[in-house]
Amino acid sequence: MSTSSWILIGIALIGAGIGLWVVAERTADGRIGRNRYAGIRLRSTRASDEAWVAGHQAAKQGTRVSAALIGLTGVGLVATSGDPDVAALLIIVGLALGCGALIKATMAATNAARSVSARQP
């Protein structure tokens, strides 16, 4: 891949990290309610408005970690765009860690949302 391709991918990842961070903040405080497009959209989190907010509050920290890892991966790609081997390694490691953090956050969201749903009549 060319240097400019790595830079474009890096910029896209920076944008994705920022977007994920914003969605994490706004779903956790209820500014983004249940919807068809953004947030952790599982049966457990979509069961009620309370389950949605509780799930996203539980997932907020893990989602922030994921967003930061994805964004930092993008910064690393831009910085190392001249070395395709380093850039490829950054993609593999950075996105694996980012996805792992997001999976952990999703598990926390599911548990919190189910807990709220279990307490509701």
Short mmCIF file of N, CA and C in Angstrom, two decimals:
data_model
loop_
_atom_site.label_atom_id
_atom_site.label_comp_id
_atom_site.label_asym_id
_atom_site.label_seq_id
_atom_site.Cartn_x
_atom_site.Cartn_y
_atom_site.Cartn_z
N MET A 1 0.84 -1.18 0.00
CA MET A 1 0.00 0.00 0.00
C MET A 1 0.88 1.24 0.00
N SER A 2 0.35 2.27 -0.57
CA SER A 2 1.11 3.52 -0.64
C SER A 2 1.03 4.27 0.69
N THR A 3 1.94 5.20 0.85
CA THR A 3 1.96 6.02 2.06
C THR A 3 0.64 6.77 2.24
N SER A 4 0.11 7.29 1.15
CA SER A 4 -1.14 8.04 1.26
C SER A 4 -2.31 7.15 1.69
N SER A 5 -2.28 5.89 1.30
CA SER A 5 -3.33 4.96 1.72
C SER A 5 -3.30 4.75 3.23
N TRP A 6 -2.09 4.55 3.78
CA TRP A 6 -1.96 4.39 5.24
C TRP A 6 -2.43 5.64 5.96
N ILE A 7 -2.12 6.80 5.40
CA ILE A 7 -2.54 8.06 6.02
C ILE A 7 -4.06 8.18 6.01
N LEU A 8 -4.68 7.84 4.89
CA LEU A 8 -6.16 7.90 4.82
C LEU A 8 -6.80 6.92 5.79
N ILE A 9 -6.26 5.73 5.89
CA ILE A 9 -6.79 4.76 6.85
C ILE A 9 -6.61 5.29 8.27
N GLY A 10 -5.45 5.88 8.54
CA GLY A 10 -5.20 6.46 9.85
C GLY A 10 -6.19 7.55 10.19
N ILE A 11 -6.45 8.44 9.25
CA ILE A 11 -7.41 9.52 9.47
C ILE A 11 -8.82 8.95 9.71
N ALA A 12 -9.17 7.92 8.96
CA ALA A 12 -10.48 7.29 9.15
C ALA A 12 -10.59 6.67 10.54
N LEU A 13 -9.52 6.05 11.02
CA LEU A 13 -9.54 5.46 12.35
C LEU A 13 -9.60 6.52 13.44
N ILE A 14 -8.92 7.63 13.23
CA ILE A 14 -9.02 8.74 14.19
C ILE A 14 -10.47 9.21 14.27
N GLY A 15 -11.10 9.39 13.11
CA GLY A 15 -12.50 9.79 13.08
C GLY A 15 -13.41 8.77 13.73
N ALA A 16 -13.15 7.50 13.49
CA ALA A 16 -13.96 6.44 14.09
C ALA A 16 -13.81 6.45 15.61
N GLY A 17 -12.60 6.65 16.09
CA GLY A 17 -12.38 6.71 17.53
C GLY A 17 -13.12 7.87 18.17
N ILE A 18 -13.06 9.03 17.53
CA ILE A 18 -13.77 10.21 18.05
C ILE A 18 -15.27 9.96 18.02
N GLY A 19 -15.76 9.42 16.92
CA GLY A 19 -17.19 9.14 16.82
C GLY A 19 -17.67 8.15 17.87
N LEU A 20 -16.89 7.10 18.09
CA LEU A 20 -17.25 6.10 19.09
C LEU A 20 -17.27 6.72 20.48
N TRP A 21 -16.30 7.58 20.78
CA TRP A 21 -16.25 8.26 22.08
C TRP A 21 -17.51 9.11 22.28
N VAL A 22 -17.88 9.87 21.26
CA VAL A 22 -19.06 10.74 21.36
C VAL A 22 -20.33 9.91 21.56
N VAL A 23 -20.47 8.84 20.82
CA VAL A 23 -21.65 7.98 20.97
C VAL A 23 -21.67 7.36 22.37
N ALA A 24 -20.52 6.94 22.89
CA ALA A 24 -20.46 6.38 24.23
C ALA A 24 -20.95 7.39 25.27
N GLU A 25 -20.51 8.62 25.14
CA GLU A 25 -20.92 9.67 26.09
C GLU A 25 -22.42 9.93 26.00
N ARG A 26 -22.91 10.06 24.80
CA ARG A 26 -24.30 10.47 24.61
C ARG A 26 -25.31 9.35 24.86
N THR A 27 -24.91 8.12 24.65
CA THR A 27 -25.83 7.03 24.99
C THR A 27 -25.86 6.81 26.50
N ALA A 28 -24.73 7.00 27.16
CA ALA A 28 -24.66 6.79 28.60
C ALA A 28 -25.44 7.84 29.38
N ASP A 29 -25.54 9.05 28.85
CA ASP A 29 -26.30 10.07 29.58
C ASP A 29 -27.72 10.24 29.04
N GLY A 30 -28.10 9.41 28.08
CA GLY A 30 -29.47 9.42 27.59
C GLY A 30 -29.75 10.38 26.46
N ARG A 31 -28.75 11.16 26.01
CA ARG A 31 -29.00 12.08 24.90
C ARG A 31 -29.25 11.34 23.60
N ILE A 32 -28.68 10.16 23.48
CA ILE A 32 -29.02 9.27 22.36
C ILE A 32 -29.81 8.12 22.96
N GLY A 33 -31.08 8.10 22.69
CA GLY A 33 -31.94 7.05 23.22
C GLY A 33 -31.95 5.84 22.30
N ARG A 34 -32.81 4.89 22.63
CA ARG A 34 -32.92 3.69 21.80
C ARG A 34 -33.21 4.09 20.37
N ASN A 35 -32.48 3.47 19.45
CA ASN A 35 -32.62 3.83 18.04
C ASN A 35 -32.16 2.67 17.18
N ARG A 36 -32.20 2.85 15.89
CA ARG A 36 -31.83 1.80 14.95
C ARG A 36 -30.40 1.90 14.45
N TYR A 37 -29.65 2.92 14.88
CA TYR A 37 -28.37 3.18 14.23
C TYR A 37 -27.16 3.23 15.15
N ALA A 38 -27.27 3.82 16.33
CA ALA A 38 -26.09 4.06 17.16
C ALA A 38 -26.26 3.47 18.55
N GLY A 39 -25.18 2.97 19.09
CA GLY A 39 -25.19 2.42 20.44
C GLY A 39 -25.04 0.91 20.42
N ILE A 40 -25.08 0.34 21.60
CA ILE A 40 -25.01 -1.11 21.74
C ILE A 40 -26.42 -1.63 21.58
N ARG A 41 -26.68 -2.15 20.42
CA ARG A 41 -28.05 -2.49 20.02
C ARG A 41 -28.29 -3.98 20.16
N LEU A 42 -28.43 -4.43 21.38
CA LEU A 42 -28.74 -5.83 21.66
C LEU A 42 -30.15 -5.93 22.21
N ARG A 43 -30.69 -7.11 22.20
CA ARG A 43 -32.05 -7.30 22.73
C ARG A 43 -32.12 -6.79 24.18
N SER A 44 -31.08 -7.07 24.96
CA SER A 44 -31.08 -6.67 26.37
C SER A 44 -31.07 -5.15 26.53
N THR A 45 -30.31 -4.44 25.73
CA THR A 45 -30.23 -2.98 25.89
C THR A 45 -31.42 -2.26 25.26
N ARG A 46 -32.08 -2.91 24.33
CA ARG A 46 -33.24 -2.28 23.69
C ARG A 46 -34.55 -2.64 24.37
N ALA A 47 -34.49 -3.38 25.47
CA ALA A 47 -35.71 -3.83 26.14
C ALA A 47 -36.53 -2.67 26.71
N SER A 48 -35.85 -1.63 27.17
CA SER A 48 -36.54 -0.45 27.72
C SER A 48 -35.56 0.72 27.72
N ASP A 49 -36.12 1.90 27.95
CA ASP A 49 -35.24 3.08 28.02
C ASP A 49 -34.28 2.96 29.20
N GLU A 50 -34.78 2.40 30.31
CA GLU A 50 -33.93 2.24 31.49
C GLU A 50 -32.80 1.24 31.22
N ALA A 51 -33.11 0.15 30.54
CA ALA A 51 -32.09 -0.84 30.21
C ALA A 51 -31.06 -0.25 29.24
N TRP A 52 -31.52 0.57 28.31
CA TRP A 52 -30.62 1.23 27.35
C TRP A 52 -29.60 2.09 28.09
N VAL A 53 -30.08 2.96 28.96
CA VAL A 53 -29.18 3.87 29.66
C VAL A 53 -28.27 3.09 30.62
N ALA A 54 -28.83 2.15 31.37
CA ALA A 54 -28.01 1.37 32.32
C ALA A 54 -26.92 0.59 31.58
N GLY A 55 -27.27 -0.01 30.48
CA GLY A 55 -26.29 -0.76 29.70
C GLY A 55 -25.18 0.13 29.19
N HIS A 56 -25.54 1.28 28.67
CA HIS A 56 -24.53 2.19 28.12
C HIS A 56 -23.70 2.86 29.21
N GLN A 57 -24.29 3.07 30.38
CA GLN A 57 -23.49 3.58 31.49
C GLN A 57 -22.46 2.54 31.92
N ALA A 58 -22.86 1.29 31.96
CA ALA A 58 -21.93 0.21 32.34
C ALA A 58 -20.83 0.04 31.29
N ALA A 59 -21.15 0.30 30.05
CA ALA A 59 -20.19 0.11 28.96
C ALA A 59 -19.34 1.34 28.68
N LYS A 60 -19.66 2.44 29.29
CA LYS A 60 -19.04 3.72 28.94
C LYS A 60 -17.51 3.67 29.04
N GLN A 61 -16.99 3.20 30.15
CA GLN A 61 -15.53 3.22 30.33
C GLN A 61 -14.84 2.30 29.32
N GLY A 62 -15.37 1.10 29.13
CA GLY A 62 -14.78 0.18 28.16
C GLY A 62 -14.86 0.71 26.74
N THR A 63 -15.96 1.38 26.43
CA THR A 63 -16.12 1.95 25.10
C THR A 63 -15.14 3.11 24.89
N ARG A 64 -14.91 3.87 25.95
CA ARG A 64 -13.90 4.93 25.86
C ARG A 64 -12.51 4.35 25.58
N VAL A 65 -12.19 3.26 26.28
CA VAL A 65 -10.89 2.61 26.06
C VAL A 65 -10.79 2.15 24.61
N SER A 66 -11.84 1.52 24.11
CA SER A 66 -11.85 1.08 22.72
C SER A 66 -11.68 2.25 21.76
N ALA A 67 -12.42 3.32 22.00
CA ALA A 67 -12.33 4.51 21.14
C ALA A 67 -10.92 5.08 21.15
N ALA A 68 -10.32 5.14 22.33
CA ALA A 68 -8.96 5.67 22.43
C ALA A 68 -7.97 4.77 21.69
N LEU A 69 -8.11 3.47 21.83
CA LEU A 69 -7.21 2.55 21.13
C LEU A 69 -7.35 2.66 19.62
N ILE A 70 -8.57 2.78 19.15
CA ILE A 70 -8.80 2.91 17.71
C ILE A 70 -8.22 4.24 17.21
N GLY A 71 -8.48 5.32 17.94
CA GLY A 71 -7.93 6.62 17.55
C GLY A 71 -6.41 6.65 17.59
N LEU A 72 -5.82 6.06 18.63
CA LEU A 72 -4.36 6.02 18.72
C LEU A 72 -3.75 5.14 17.63
N THR A 73 -4.45 4.11 17.24
CA THR A 73 -4.00 3.29 16.12
C THR A 73 -3.94 4.15 14.86
N GLY A 74 -4.96 4.98 14.67
CA GLY A 74 -4.97 5.90 13.53
C GLY A 74 -3.82 6.89 13.57
N VAL A 75 -3.55 7.44 14.74
CA VAL A 75 -2.42 8.37 14.89
C VAL A 75 -1.12 7.65 14.56
N GLY A 76 -0.98 6.42 15.06
CA GLY A 76 0.22 5.64 14.76
C GLY A 76 0.38 5.37 13.28
N LEU A 77 -0.72 5.10 12.60
CA LEU A 77 -0.65 4.86 11.15
C LEU A 77 -0.18 6.09 10.40
N VAL A 78 -0.72 7.24 10.80
CA VAL A 78 -0.29 8.48 10.14
C VAL A 78 1.20 8.71 10.40
N ALA A 79 1.63 8.47 11.63
CA ALA A 79 3.02 8.73 12.01
C ALA A 79 4.01 7.76 11.35
N THR A 80 3.56 6.53 11.10
CA THR A 80 4.47 5.51 10.56
C THR A 80 4.11 5.11 9.14
N SER A 81 3.41 5.97 8.45
CA SER A 81 2.90 5.62 7.12
C SER A 81 4.00 5.27 6.12
N GLY A 82 5.22 5.68 6.38
CA GLY A 82 6.32 5.36 5.47
C GLY A 82 6.86 3.96 5.63
N ASP A 83 6.47 3.27 6.70
CA ASP A 83 6.95 1.91 6.96
C ASP A 83 5.75 0.97 6.97
N PRO A 84 5.48 0.30 5.86
CA PRO A 84 4.29 -0.54 5.78
C PRO A 84 4.29 -1.71 6.76
N ASP A 85 5.44 -2.21 7.14
CA ASP A 85 5.48 -3.32 8.10
C ASP A 85 5.01 -2.86 9.48
N VAL A 86 5.47 -1.70 9.91
CA VAL A 86 5.04 -1.15 11.20
C VAL A 86 3.56 -0.79 11.15
N ALA A 87 3.13 -0.20 10.04
CA ALA A 87 1.73 0.17 9.90
C ALA A 87 0.82 -1.05 9.96
N ALA A 88 1.21 -2.13 9.30
CA ALA A 88 0.41 -3.35 9.33
C ALA A 88 0.35 -3.93 10.75
N LEU A 89 1.48 -3.90 11.45
CA LEU A 89 1.50 -4.39 12.83
C LEU A 89 0.60 -3.54 13.72
N LEU A 90 0.65 -2.23 13.52
CA LEU A 90 -0.23 -1.34 14.29
C LEU A 90 -1.70 -1.65 14.06
N ILE A 91 -2.05 -1.88 12.81
CA ILE A 91 -3.45 -2.21 12.49
C ILE A 91 -3.86 -3.48 13.23
N ILE A 92 -3.05 -4.50 13.14
CA ILE A 92 -3.39 -5.79 13.75
C ILE A 92 -3.51 -5.66 15.26
N VAL A 93 -2.49 -5.11 15.89
CA VAL A 93 -2.48 -5.03 17.36
C VAL A 93 -3.49 -4.01 17.87
N GLY A 94 -3.49 -2.82 17.29
CA GLY A 94 -4.37 -1.76 17.77
C GLY A 94 -5.84 -2.10 17.64
N LEU A 95 -6.22 -2.64 16.50
CA LEU A 95 -7.63 -2.96 16.31
C LEU A 95 -8.04 -4.20 17.09
N ALA A 96 -7.13 -5.15 17.28
CA ALA A 96 -7.44 -6.31 18.12
C ALA A 96 -7.71 -5.86 19.55
N LEU A 97 -6.87 -4.99 20.07
CA LEU A 97 -7.08 -4.47 21.42
C LEU A 97 -8.36 -3.64 21.51
N GLY A 98 -8.60 -2.81 20.50
CA GLY A 98 -9.81 -2.00 20.48
C GLY A 98 -11.07 -2.85 20.44
N CYS A 99 -11.05 -3.89 19.62
CA CYS A 99 -12.20 -4.79 19.55
C CYS A 99 -12.39 -5.56 20.86
N GLY A 100 -11.28 -5.96 21.47
CA GLY A 100 -11.37 -6.65 22.76
C GLY A 100 -12.00 -5.78 23.82
N ALA A 101 -11.61 -4.52 23.87
CA ALA A 101 -12.21 -3.58 24.83
C ALA A 101 -13.69 -3.39 24.54
N LEU A 102 -14.05 -3.34 23.28
CA LEU A 102 -15.46 -3.16 22.91
C LEU A 102 -16.29 -4.39 23.26
N ILE A 103 -15.71 -5.56 23.10
CA ILE A 103 -16.42 -6.79 23.50
C ILE A 103 -16.66 -6.80 25.00
N LYS A 104 -15.64 -6.44 25.76
CA LYS A 104 -15.77 -6.38 27.22
C LYS A 104 -16.84 -5.36 27.61
N ALA A 105 -16.86 -4.21 26.95
CA ALA A 105 -17.87 -3.19 27.23
C ALA A 105 -19.27 -3.69 26.90
N THR A 106 -19.39 -4.42 25.81
CA THR A 106 -20.68 -4.97 25.41
C THR A 106 -21.18 -5.99 26.42
N MET A 107 -20.29 -6.79 26.95
CA MET A 107 -20.67 -7.75 27.98
C MET A 107 -21.16 -7.03 29.23
N ALA A 108 -20.48 -5.95 29.62
CA ALA A 108 -20.92 -5.16 30.77
C ALA A 108 -22.29 -4.55 30.52
N ALA A 109 -22.51 -4.06 29.30
CA ALA A 109 -23.80 -3.47 28.94
C ALA A 109 -24.91 -4.51 29.03
N THR A 110 -24.66 -5.68 28.53
CA THR A 110 -25.66 -6.74 28.56
C THR A 110 -26.03 -7.10 29.99
N ASN A 111 -25.03 -7.26 30.84
CA ASN A 111 -25.29 -7.62 32.24
C ASN A 111 -26.08 -6.54 32.95
N ALA A 112 -25.72 -5.28 32.75
CA ALA A 112 -26.43 -4.18 33.40
C ALA A 112 -27.86 -4.05 32.89
N ALA A 113 -28.03 -4.18 31.60
CA ALA A 113 -29.38 -4.07 31.02
C ALA A 113 -30.27 -5.21 31.49
N ARG A 114 -29.74 -6.41 31.56
CA ARG A 114 -30.52 -7.55 32.06
C ARG A 114 -30.88 -7.38 33.53
N SER A 115 -29.98 -6.81 34.30
CA SER A 115 -30.25 -6.57 35.71
C SER A 115 -31.40 -5.59 35.88
N VAL A 116 -31.40 -4.53 35.08
CA VAL A 116 -32.48 -3.55 35.13
C VAL A 116 -33.79 -4.21 34.70
N SER A 117 -33.76 -4.97 33.64
CA SER A 117 -34.98 -5.61 33.13
C SER A 117 -35.54 -6.61 34.15
N ALA A 118 -34.67 -7.28 34.88
CA ALA A 118 -35.12 -8.27 35.86
C ALA A 118 -35.84 -7.60 37.03
N ARG A 119 -35.49 -6.35 37.32
CA ARG A 119 -36.13 -5.63 38.43
C ARG A 119 -37.45 -4.99 38.04
N GLN A 120 -37.69 -4.87 36.74
CA GLN A 120 -38.93 -4.23 36.28
C GLN A 120 -40.07 -5.24 36.30
N PRO A 121 -41.26 -4.75 36.63
CA PRO A 121 -42.43 -5.66 36.67
C PRO A 121 -42.85 -6.15 35.32
#
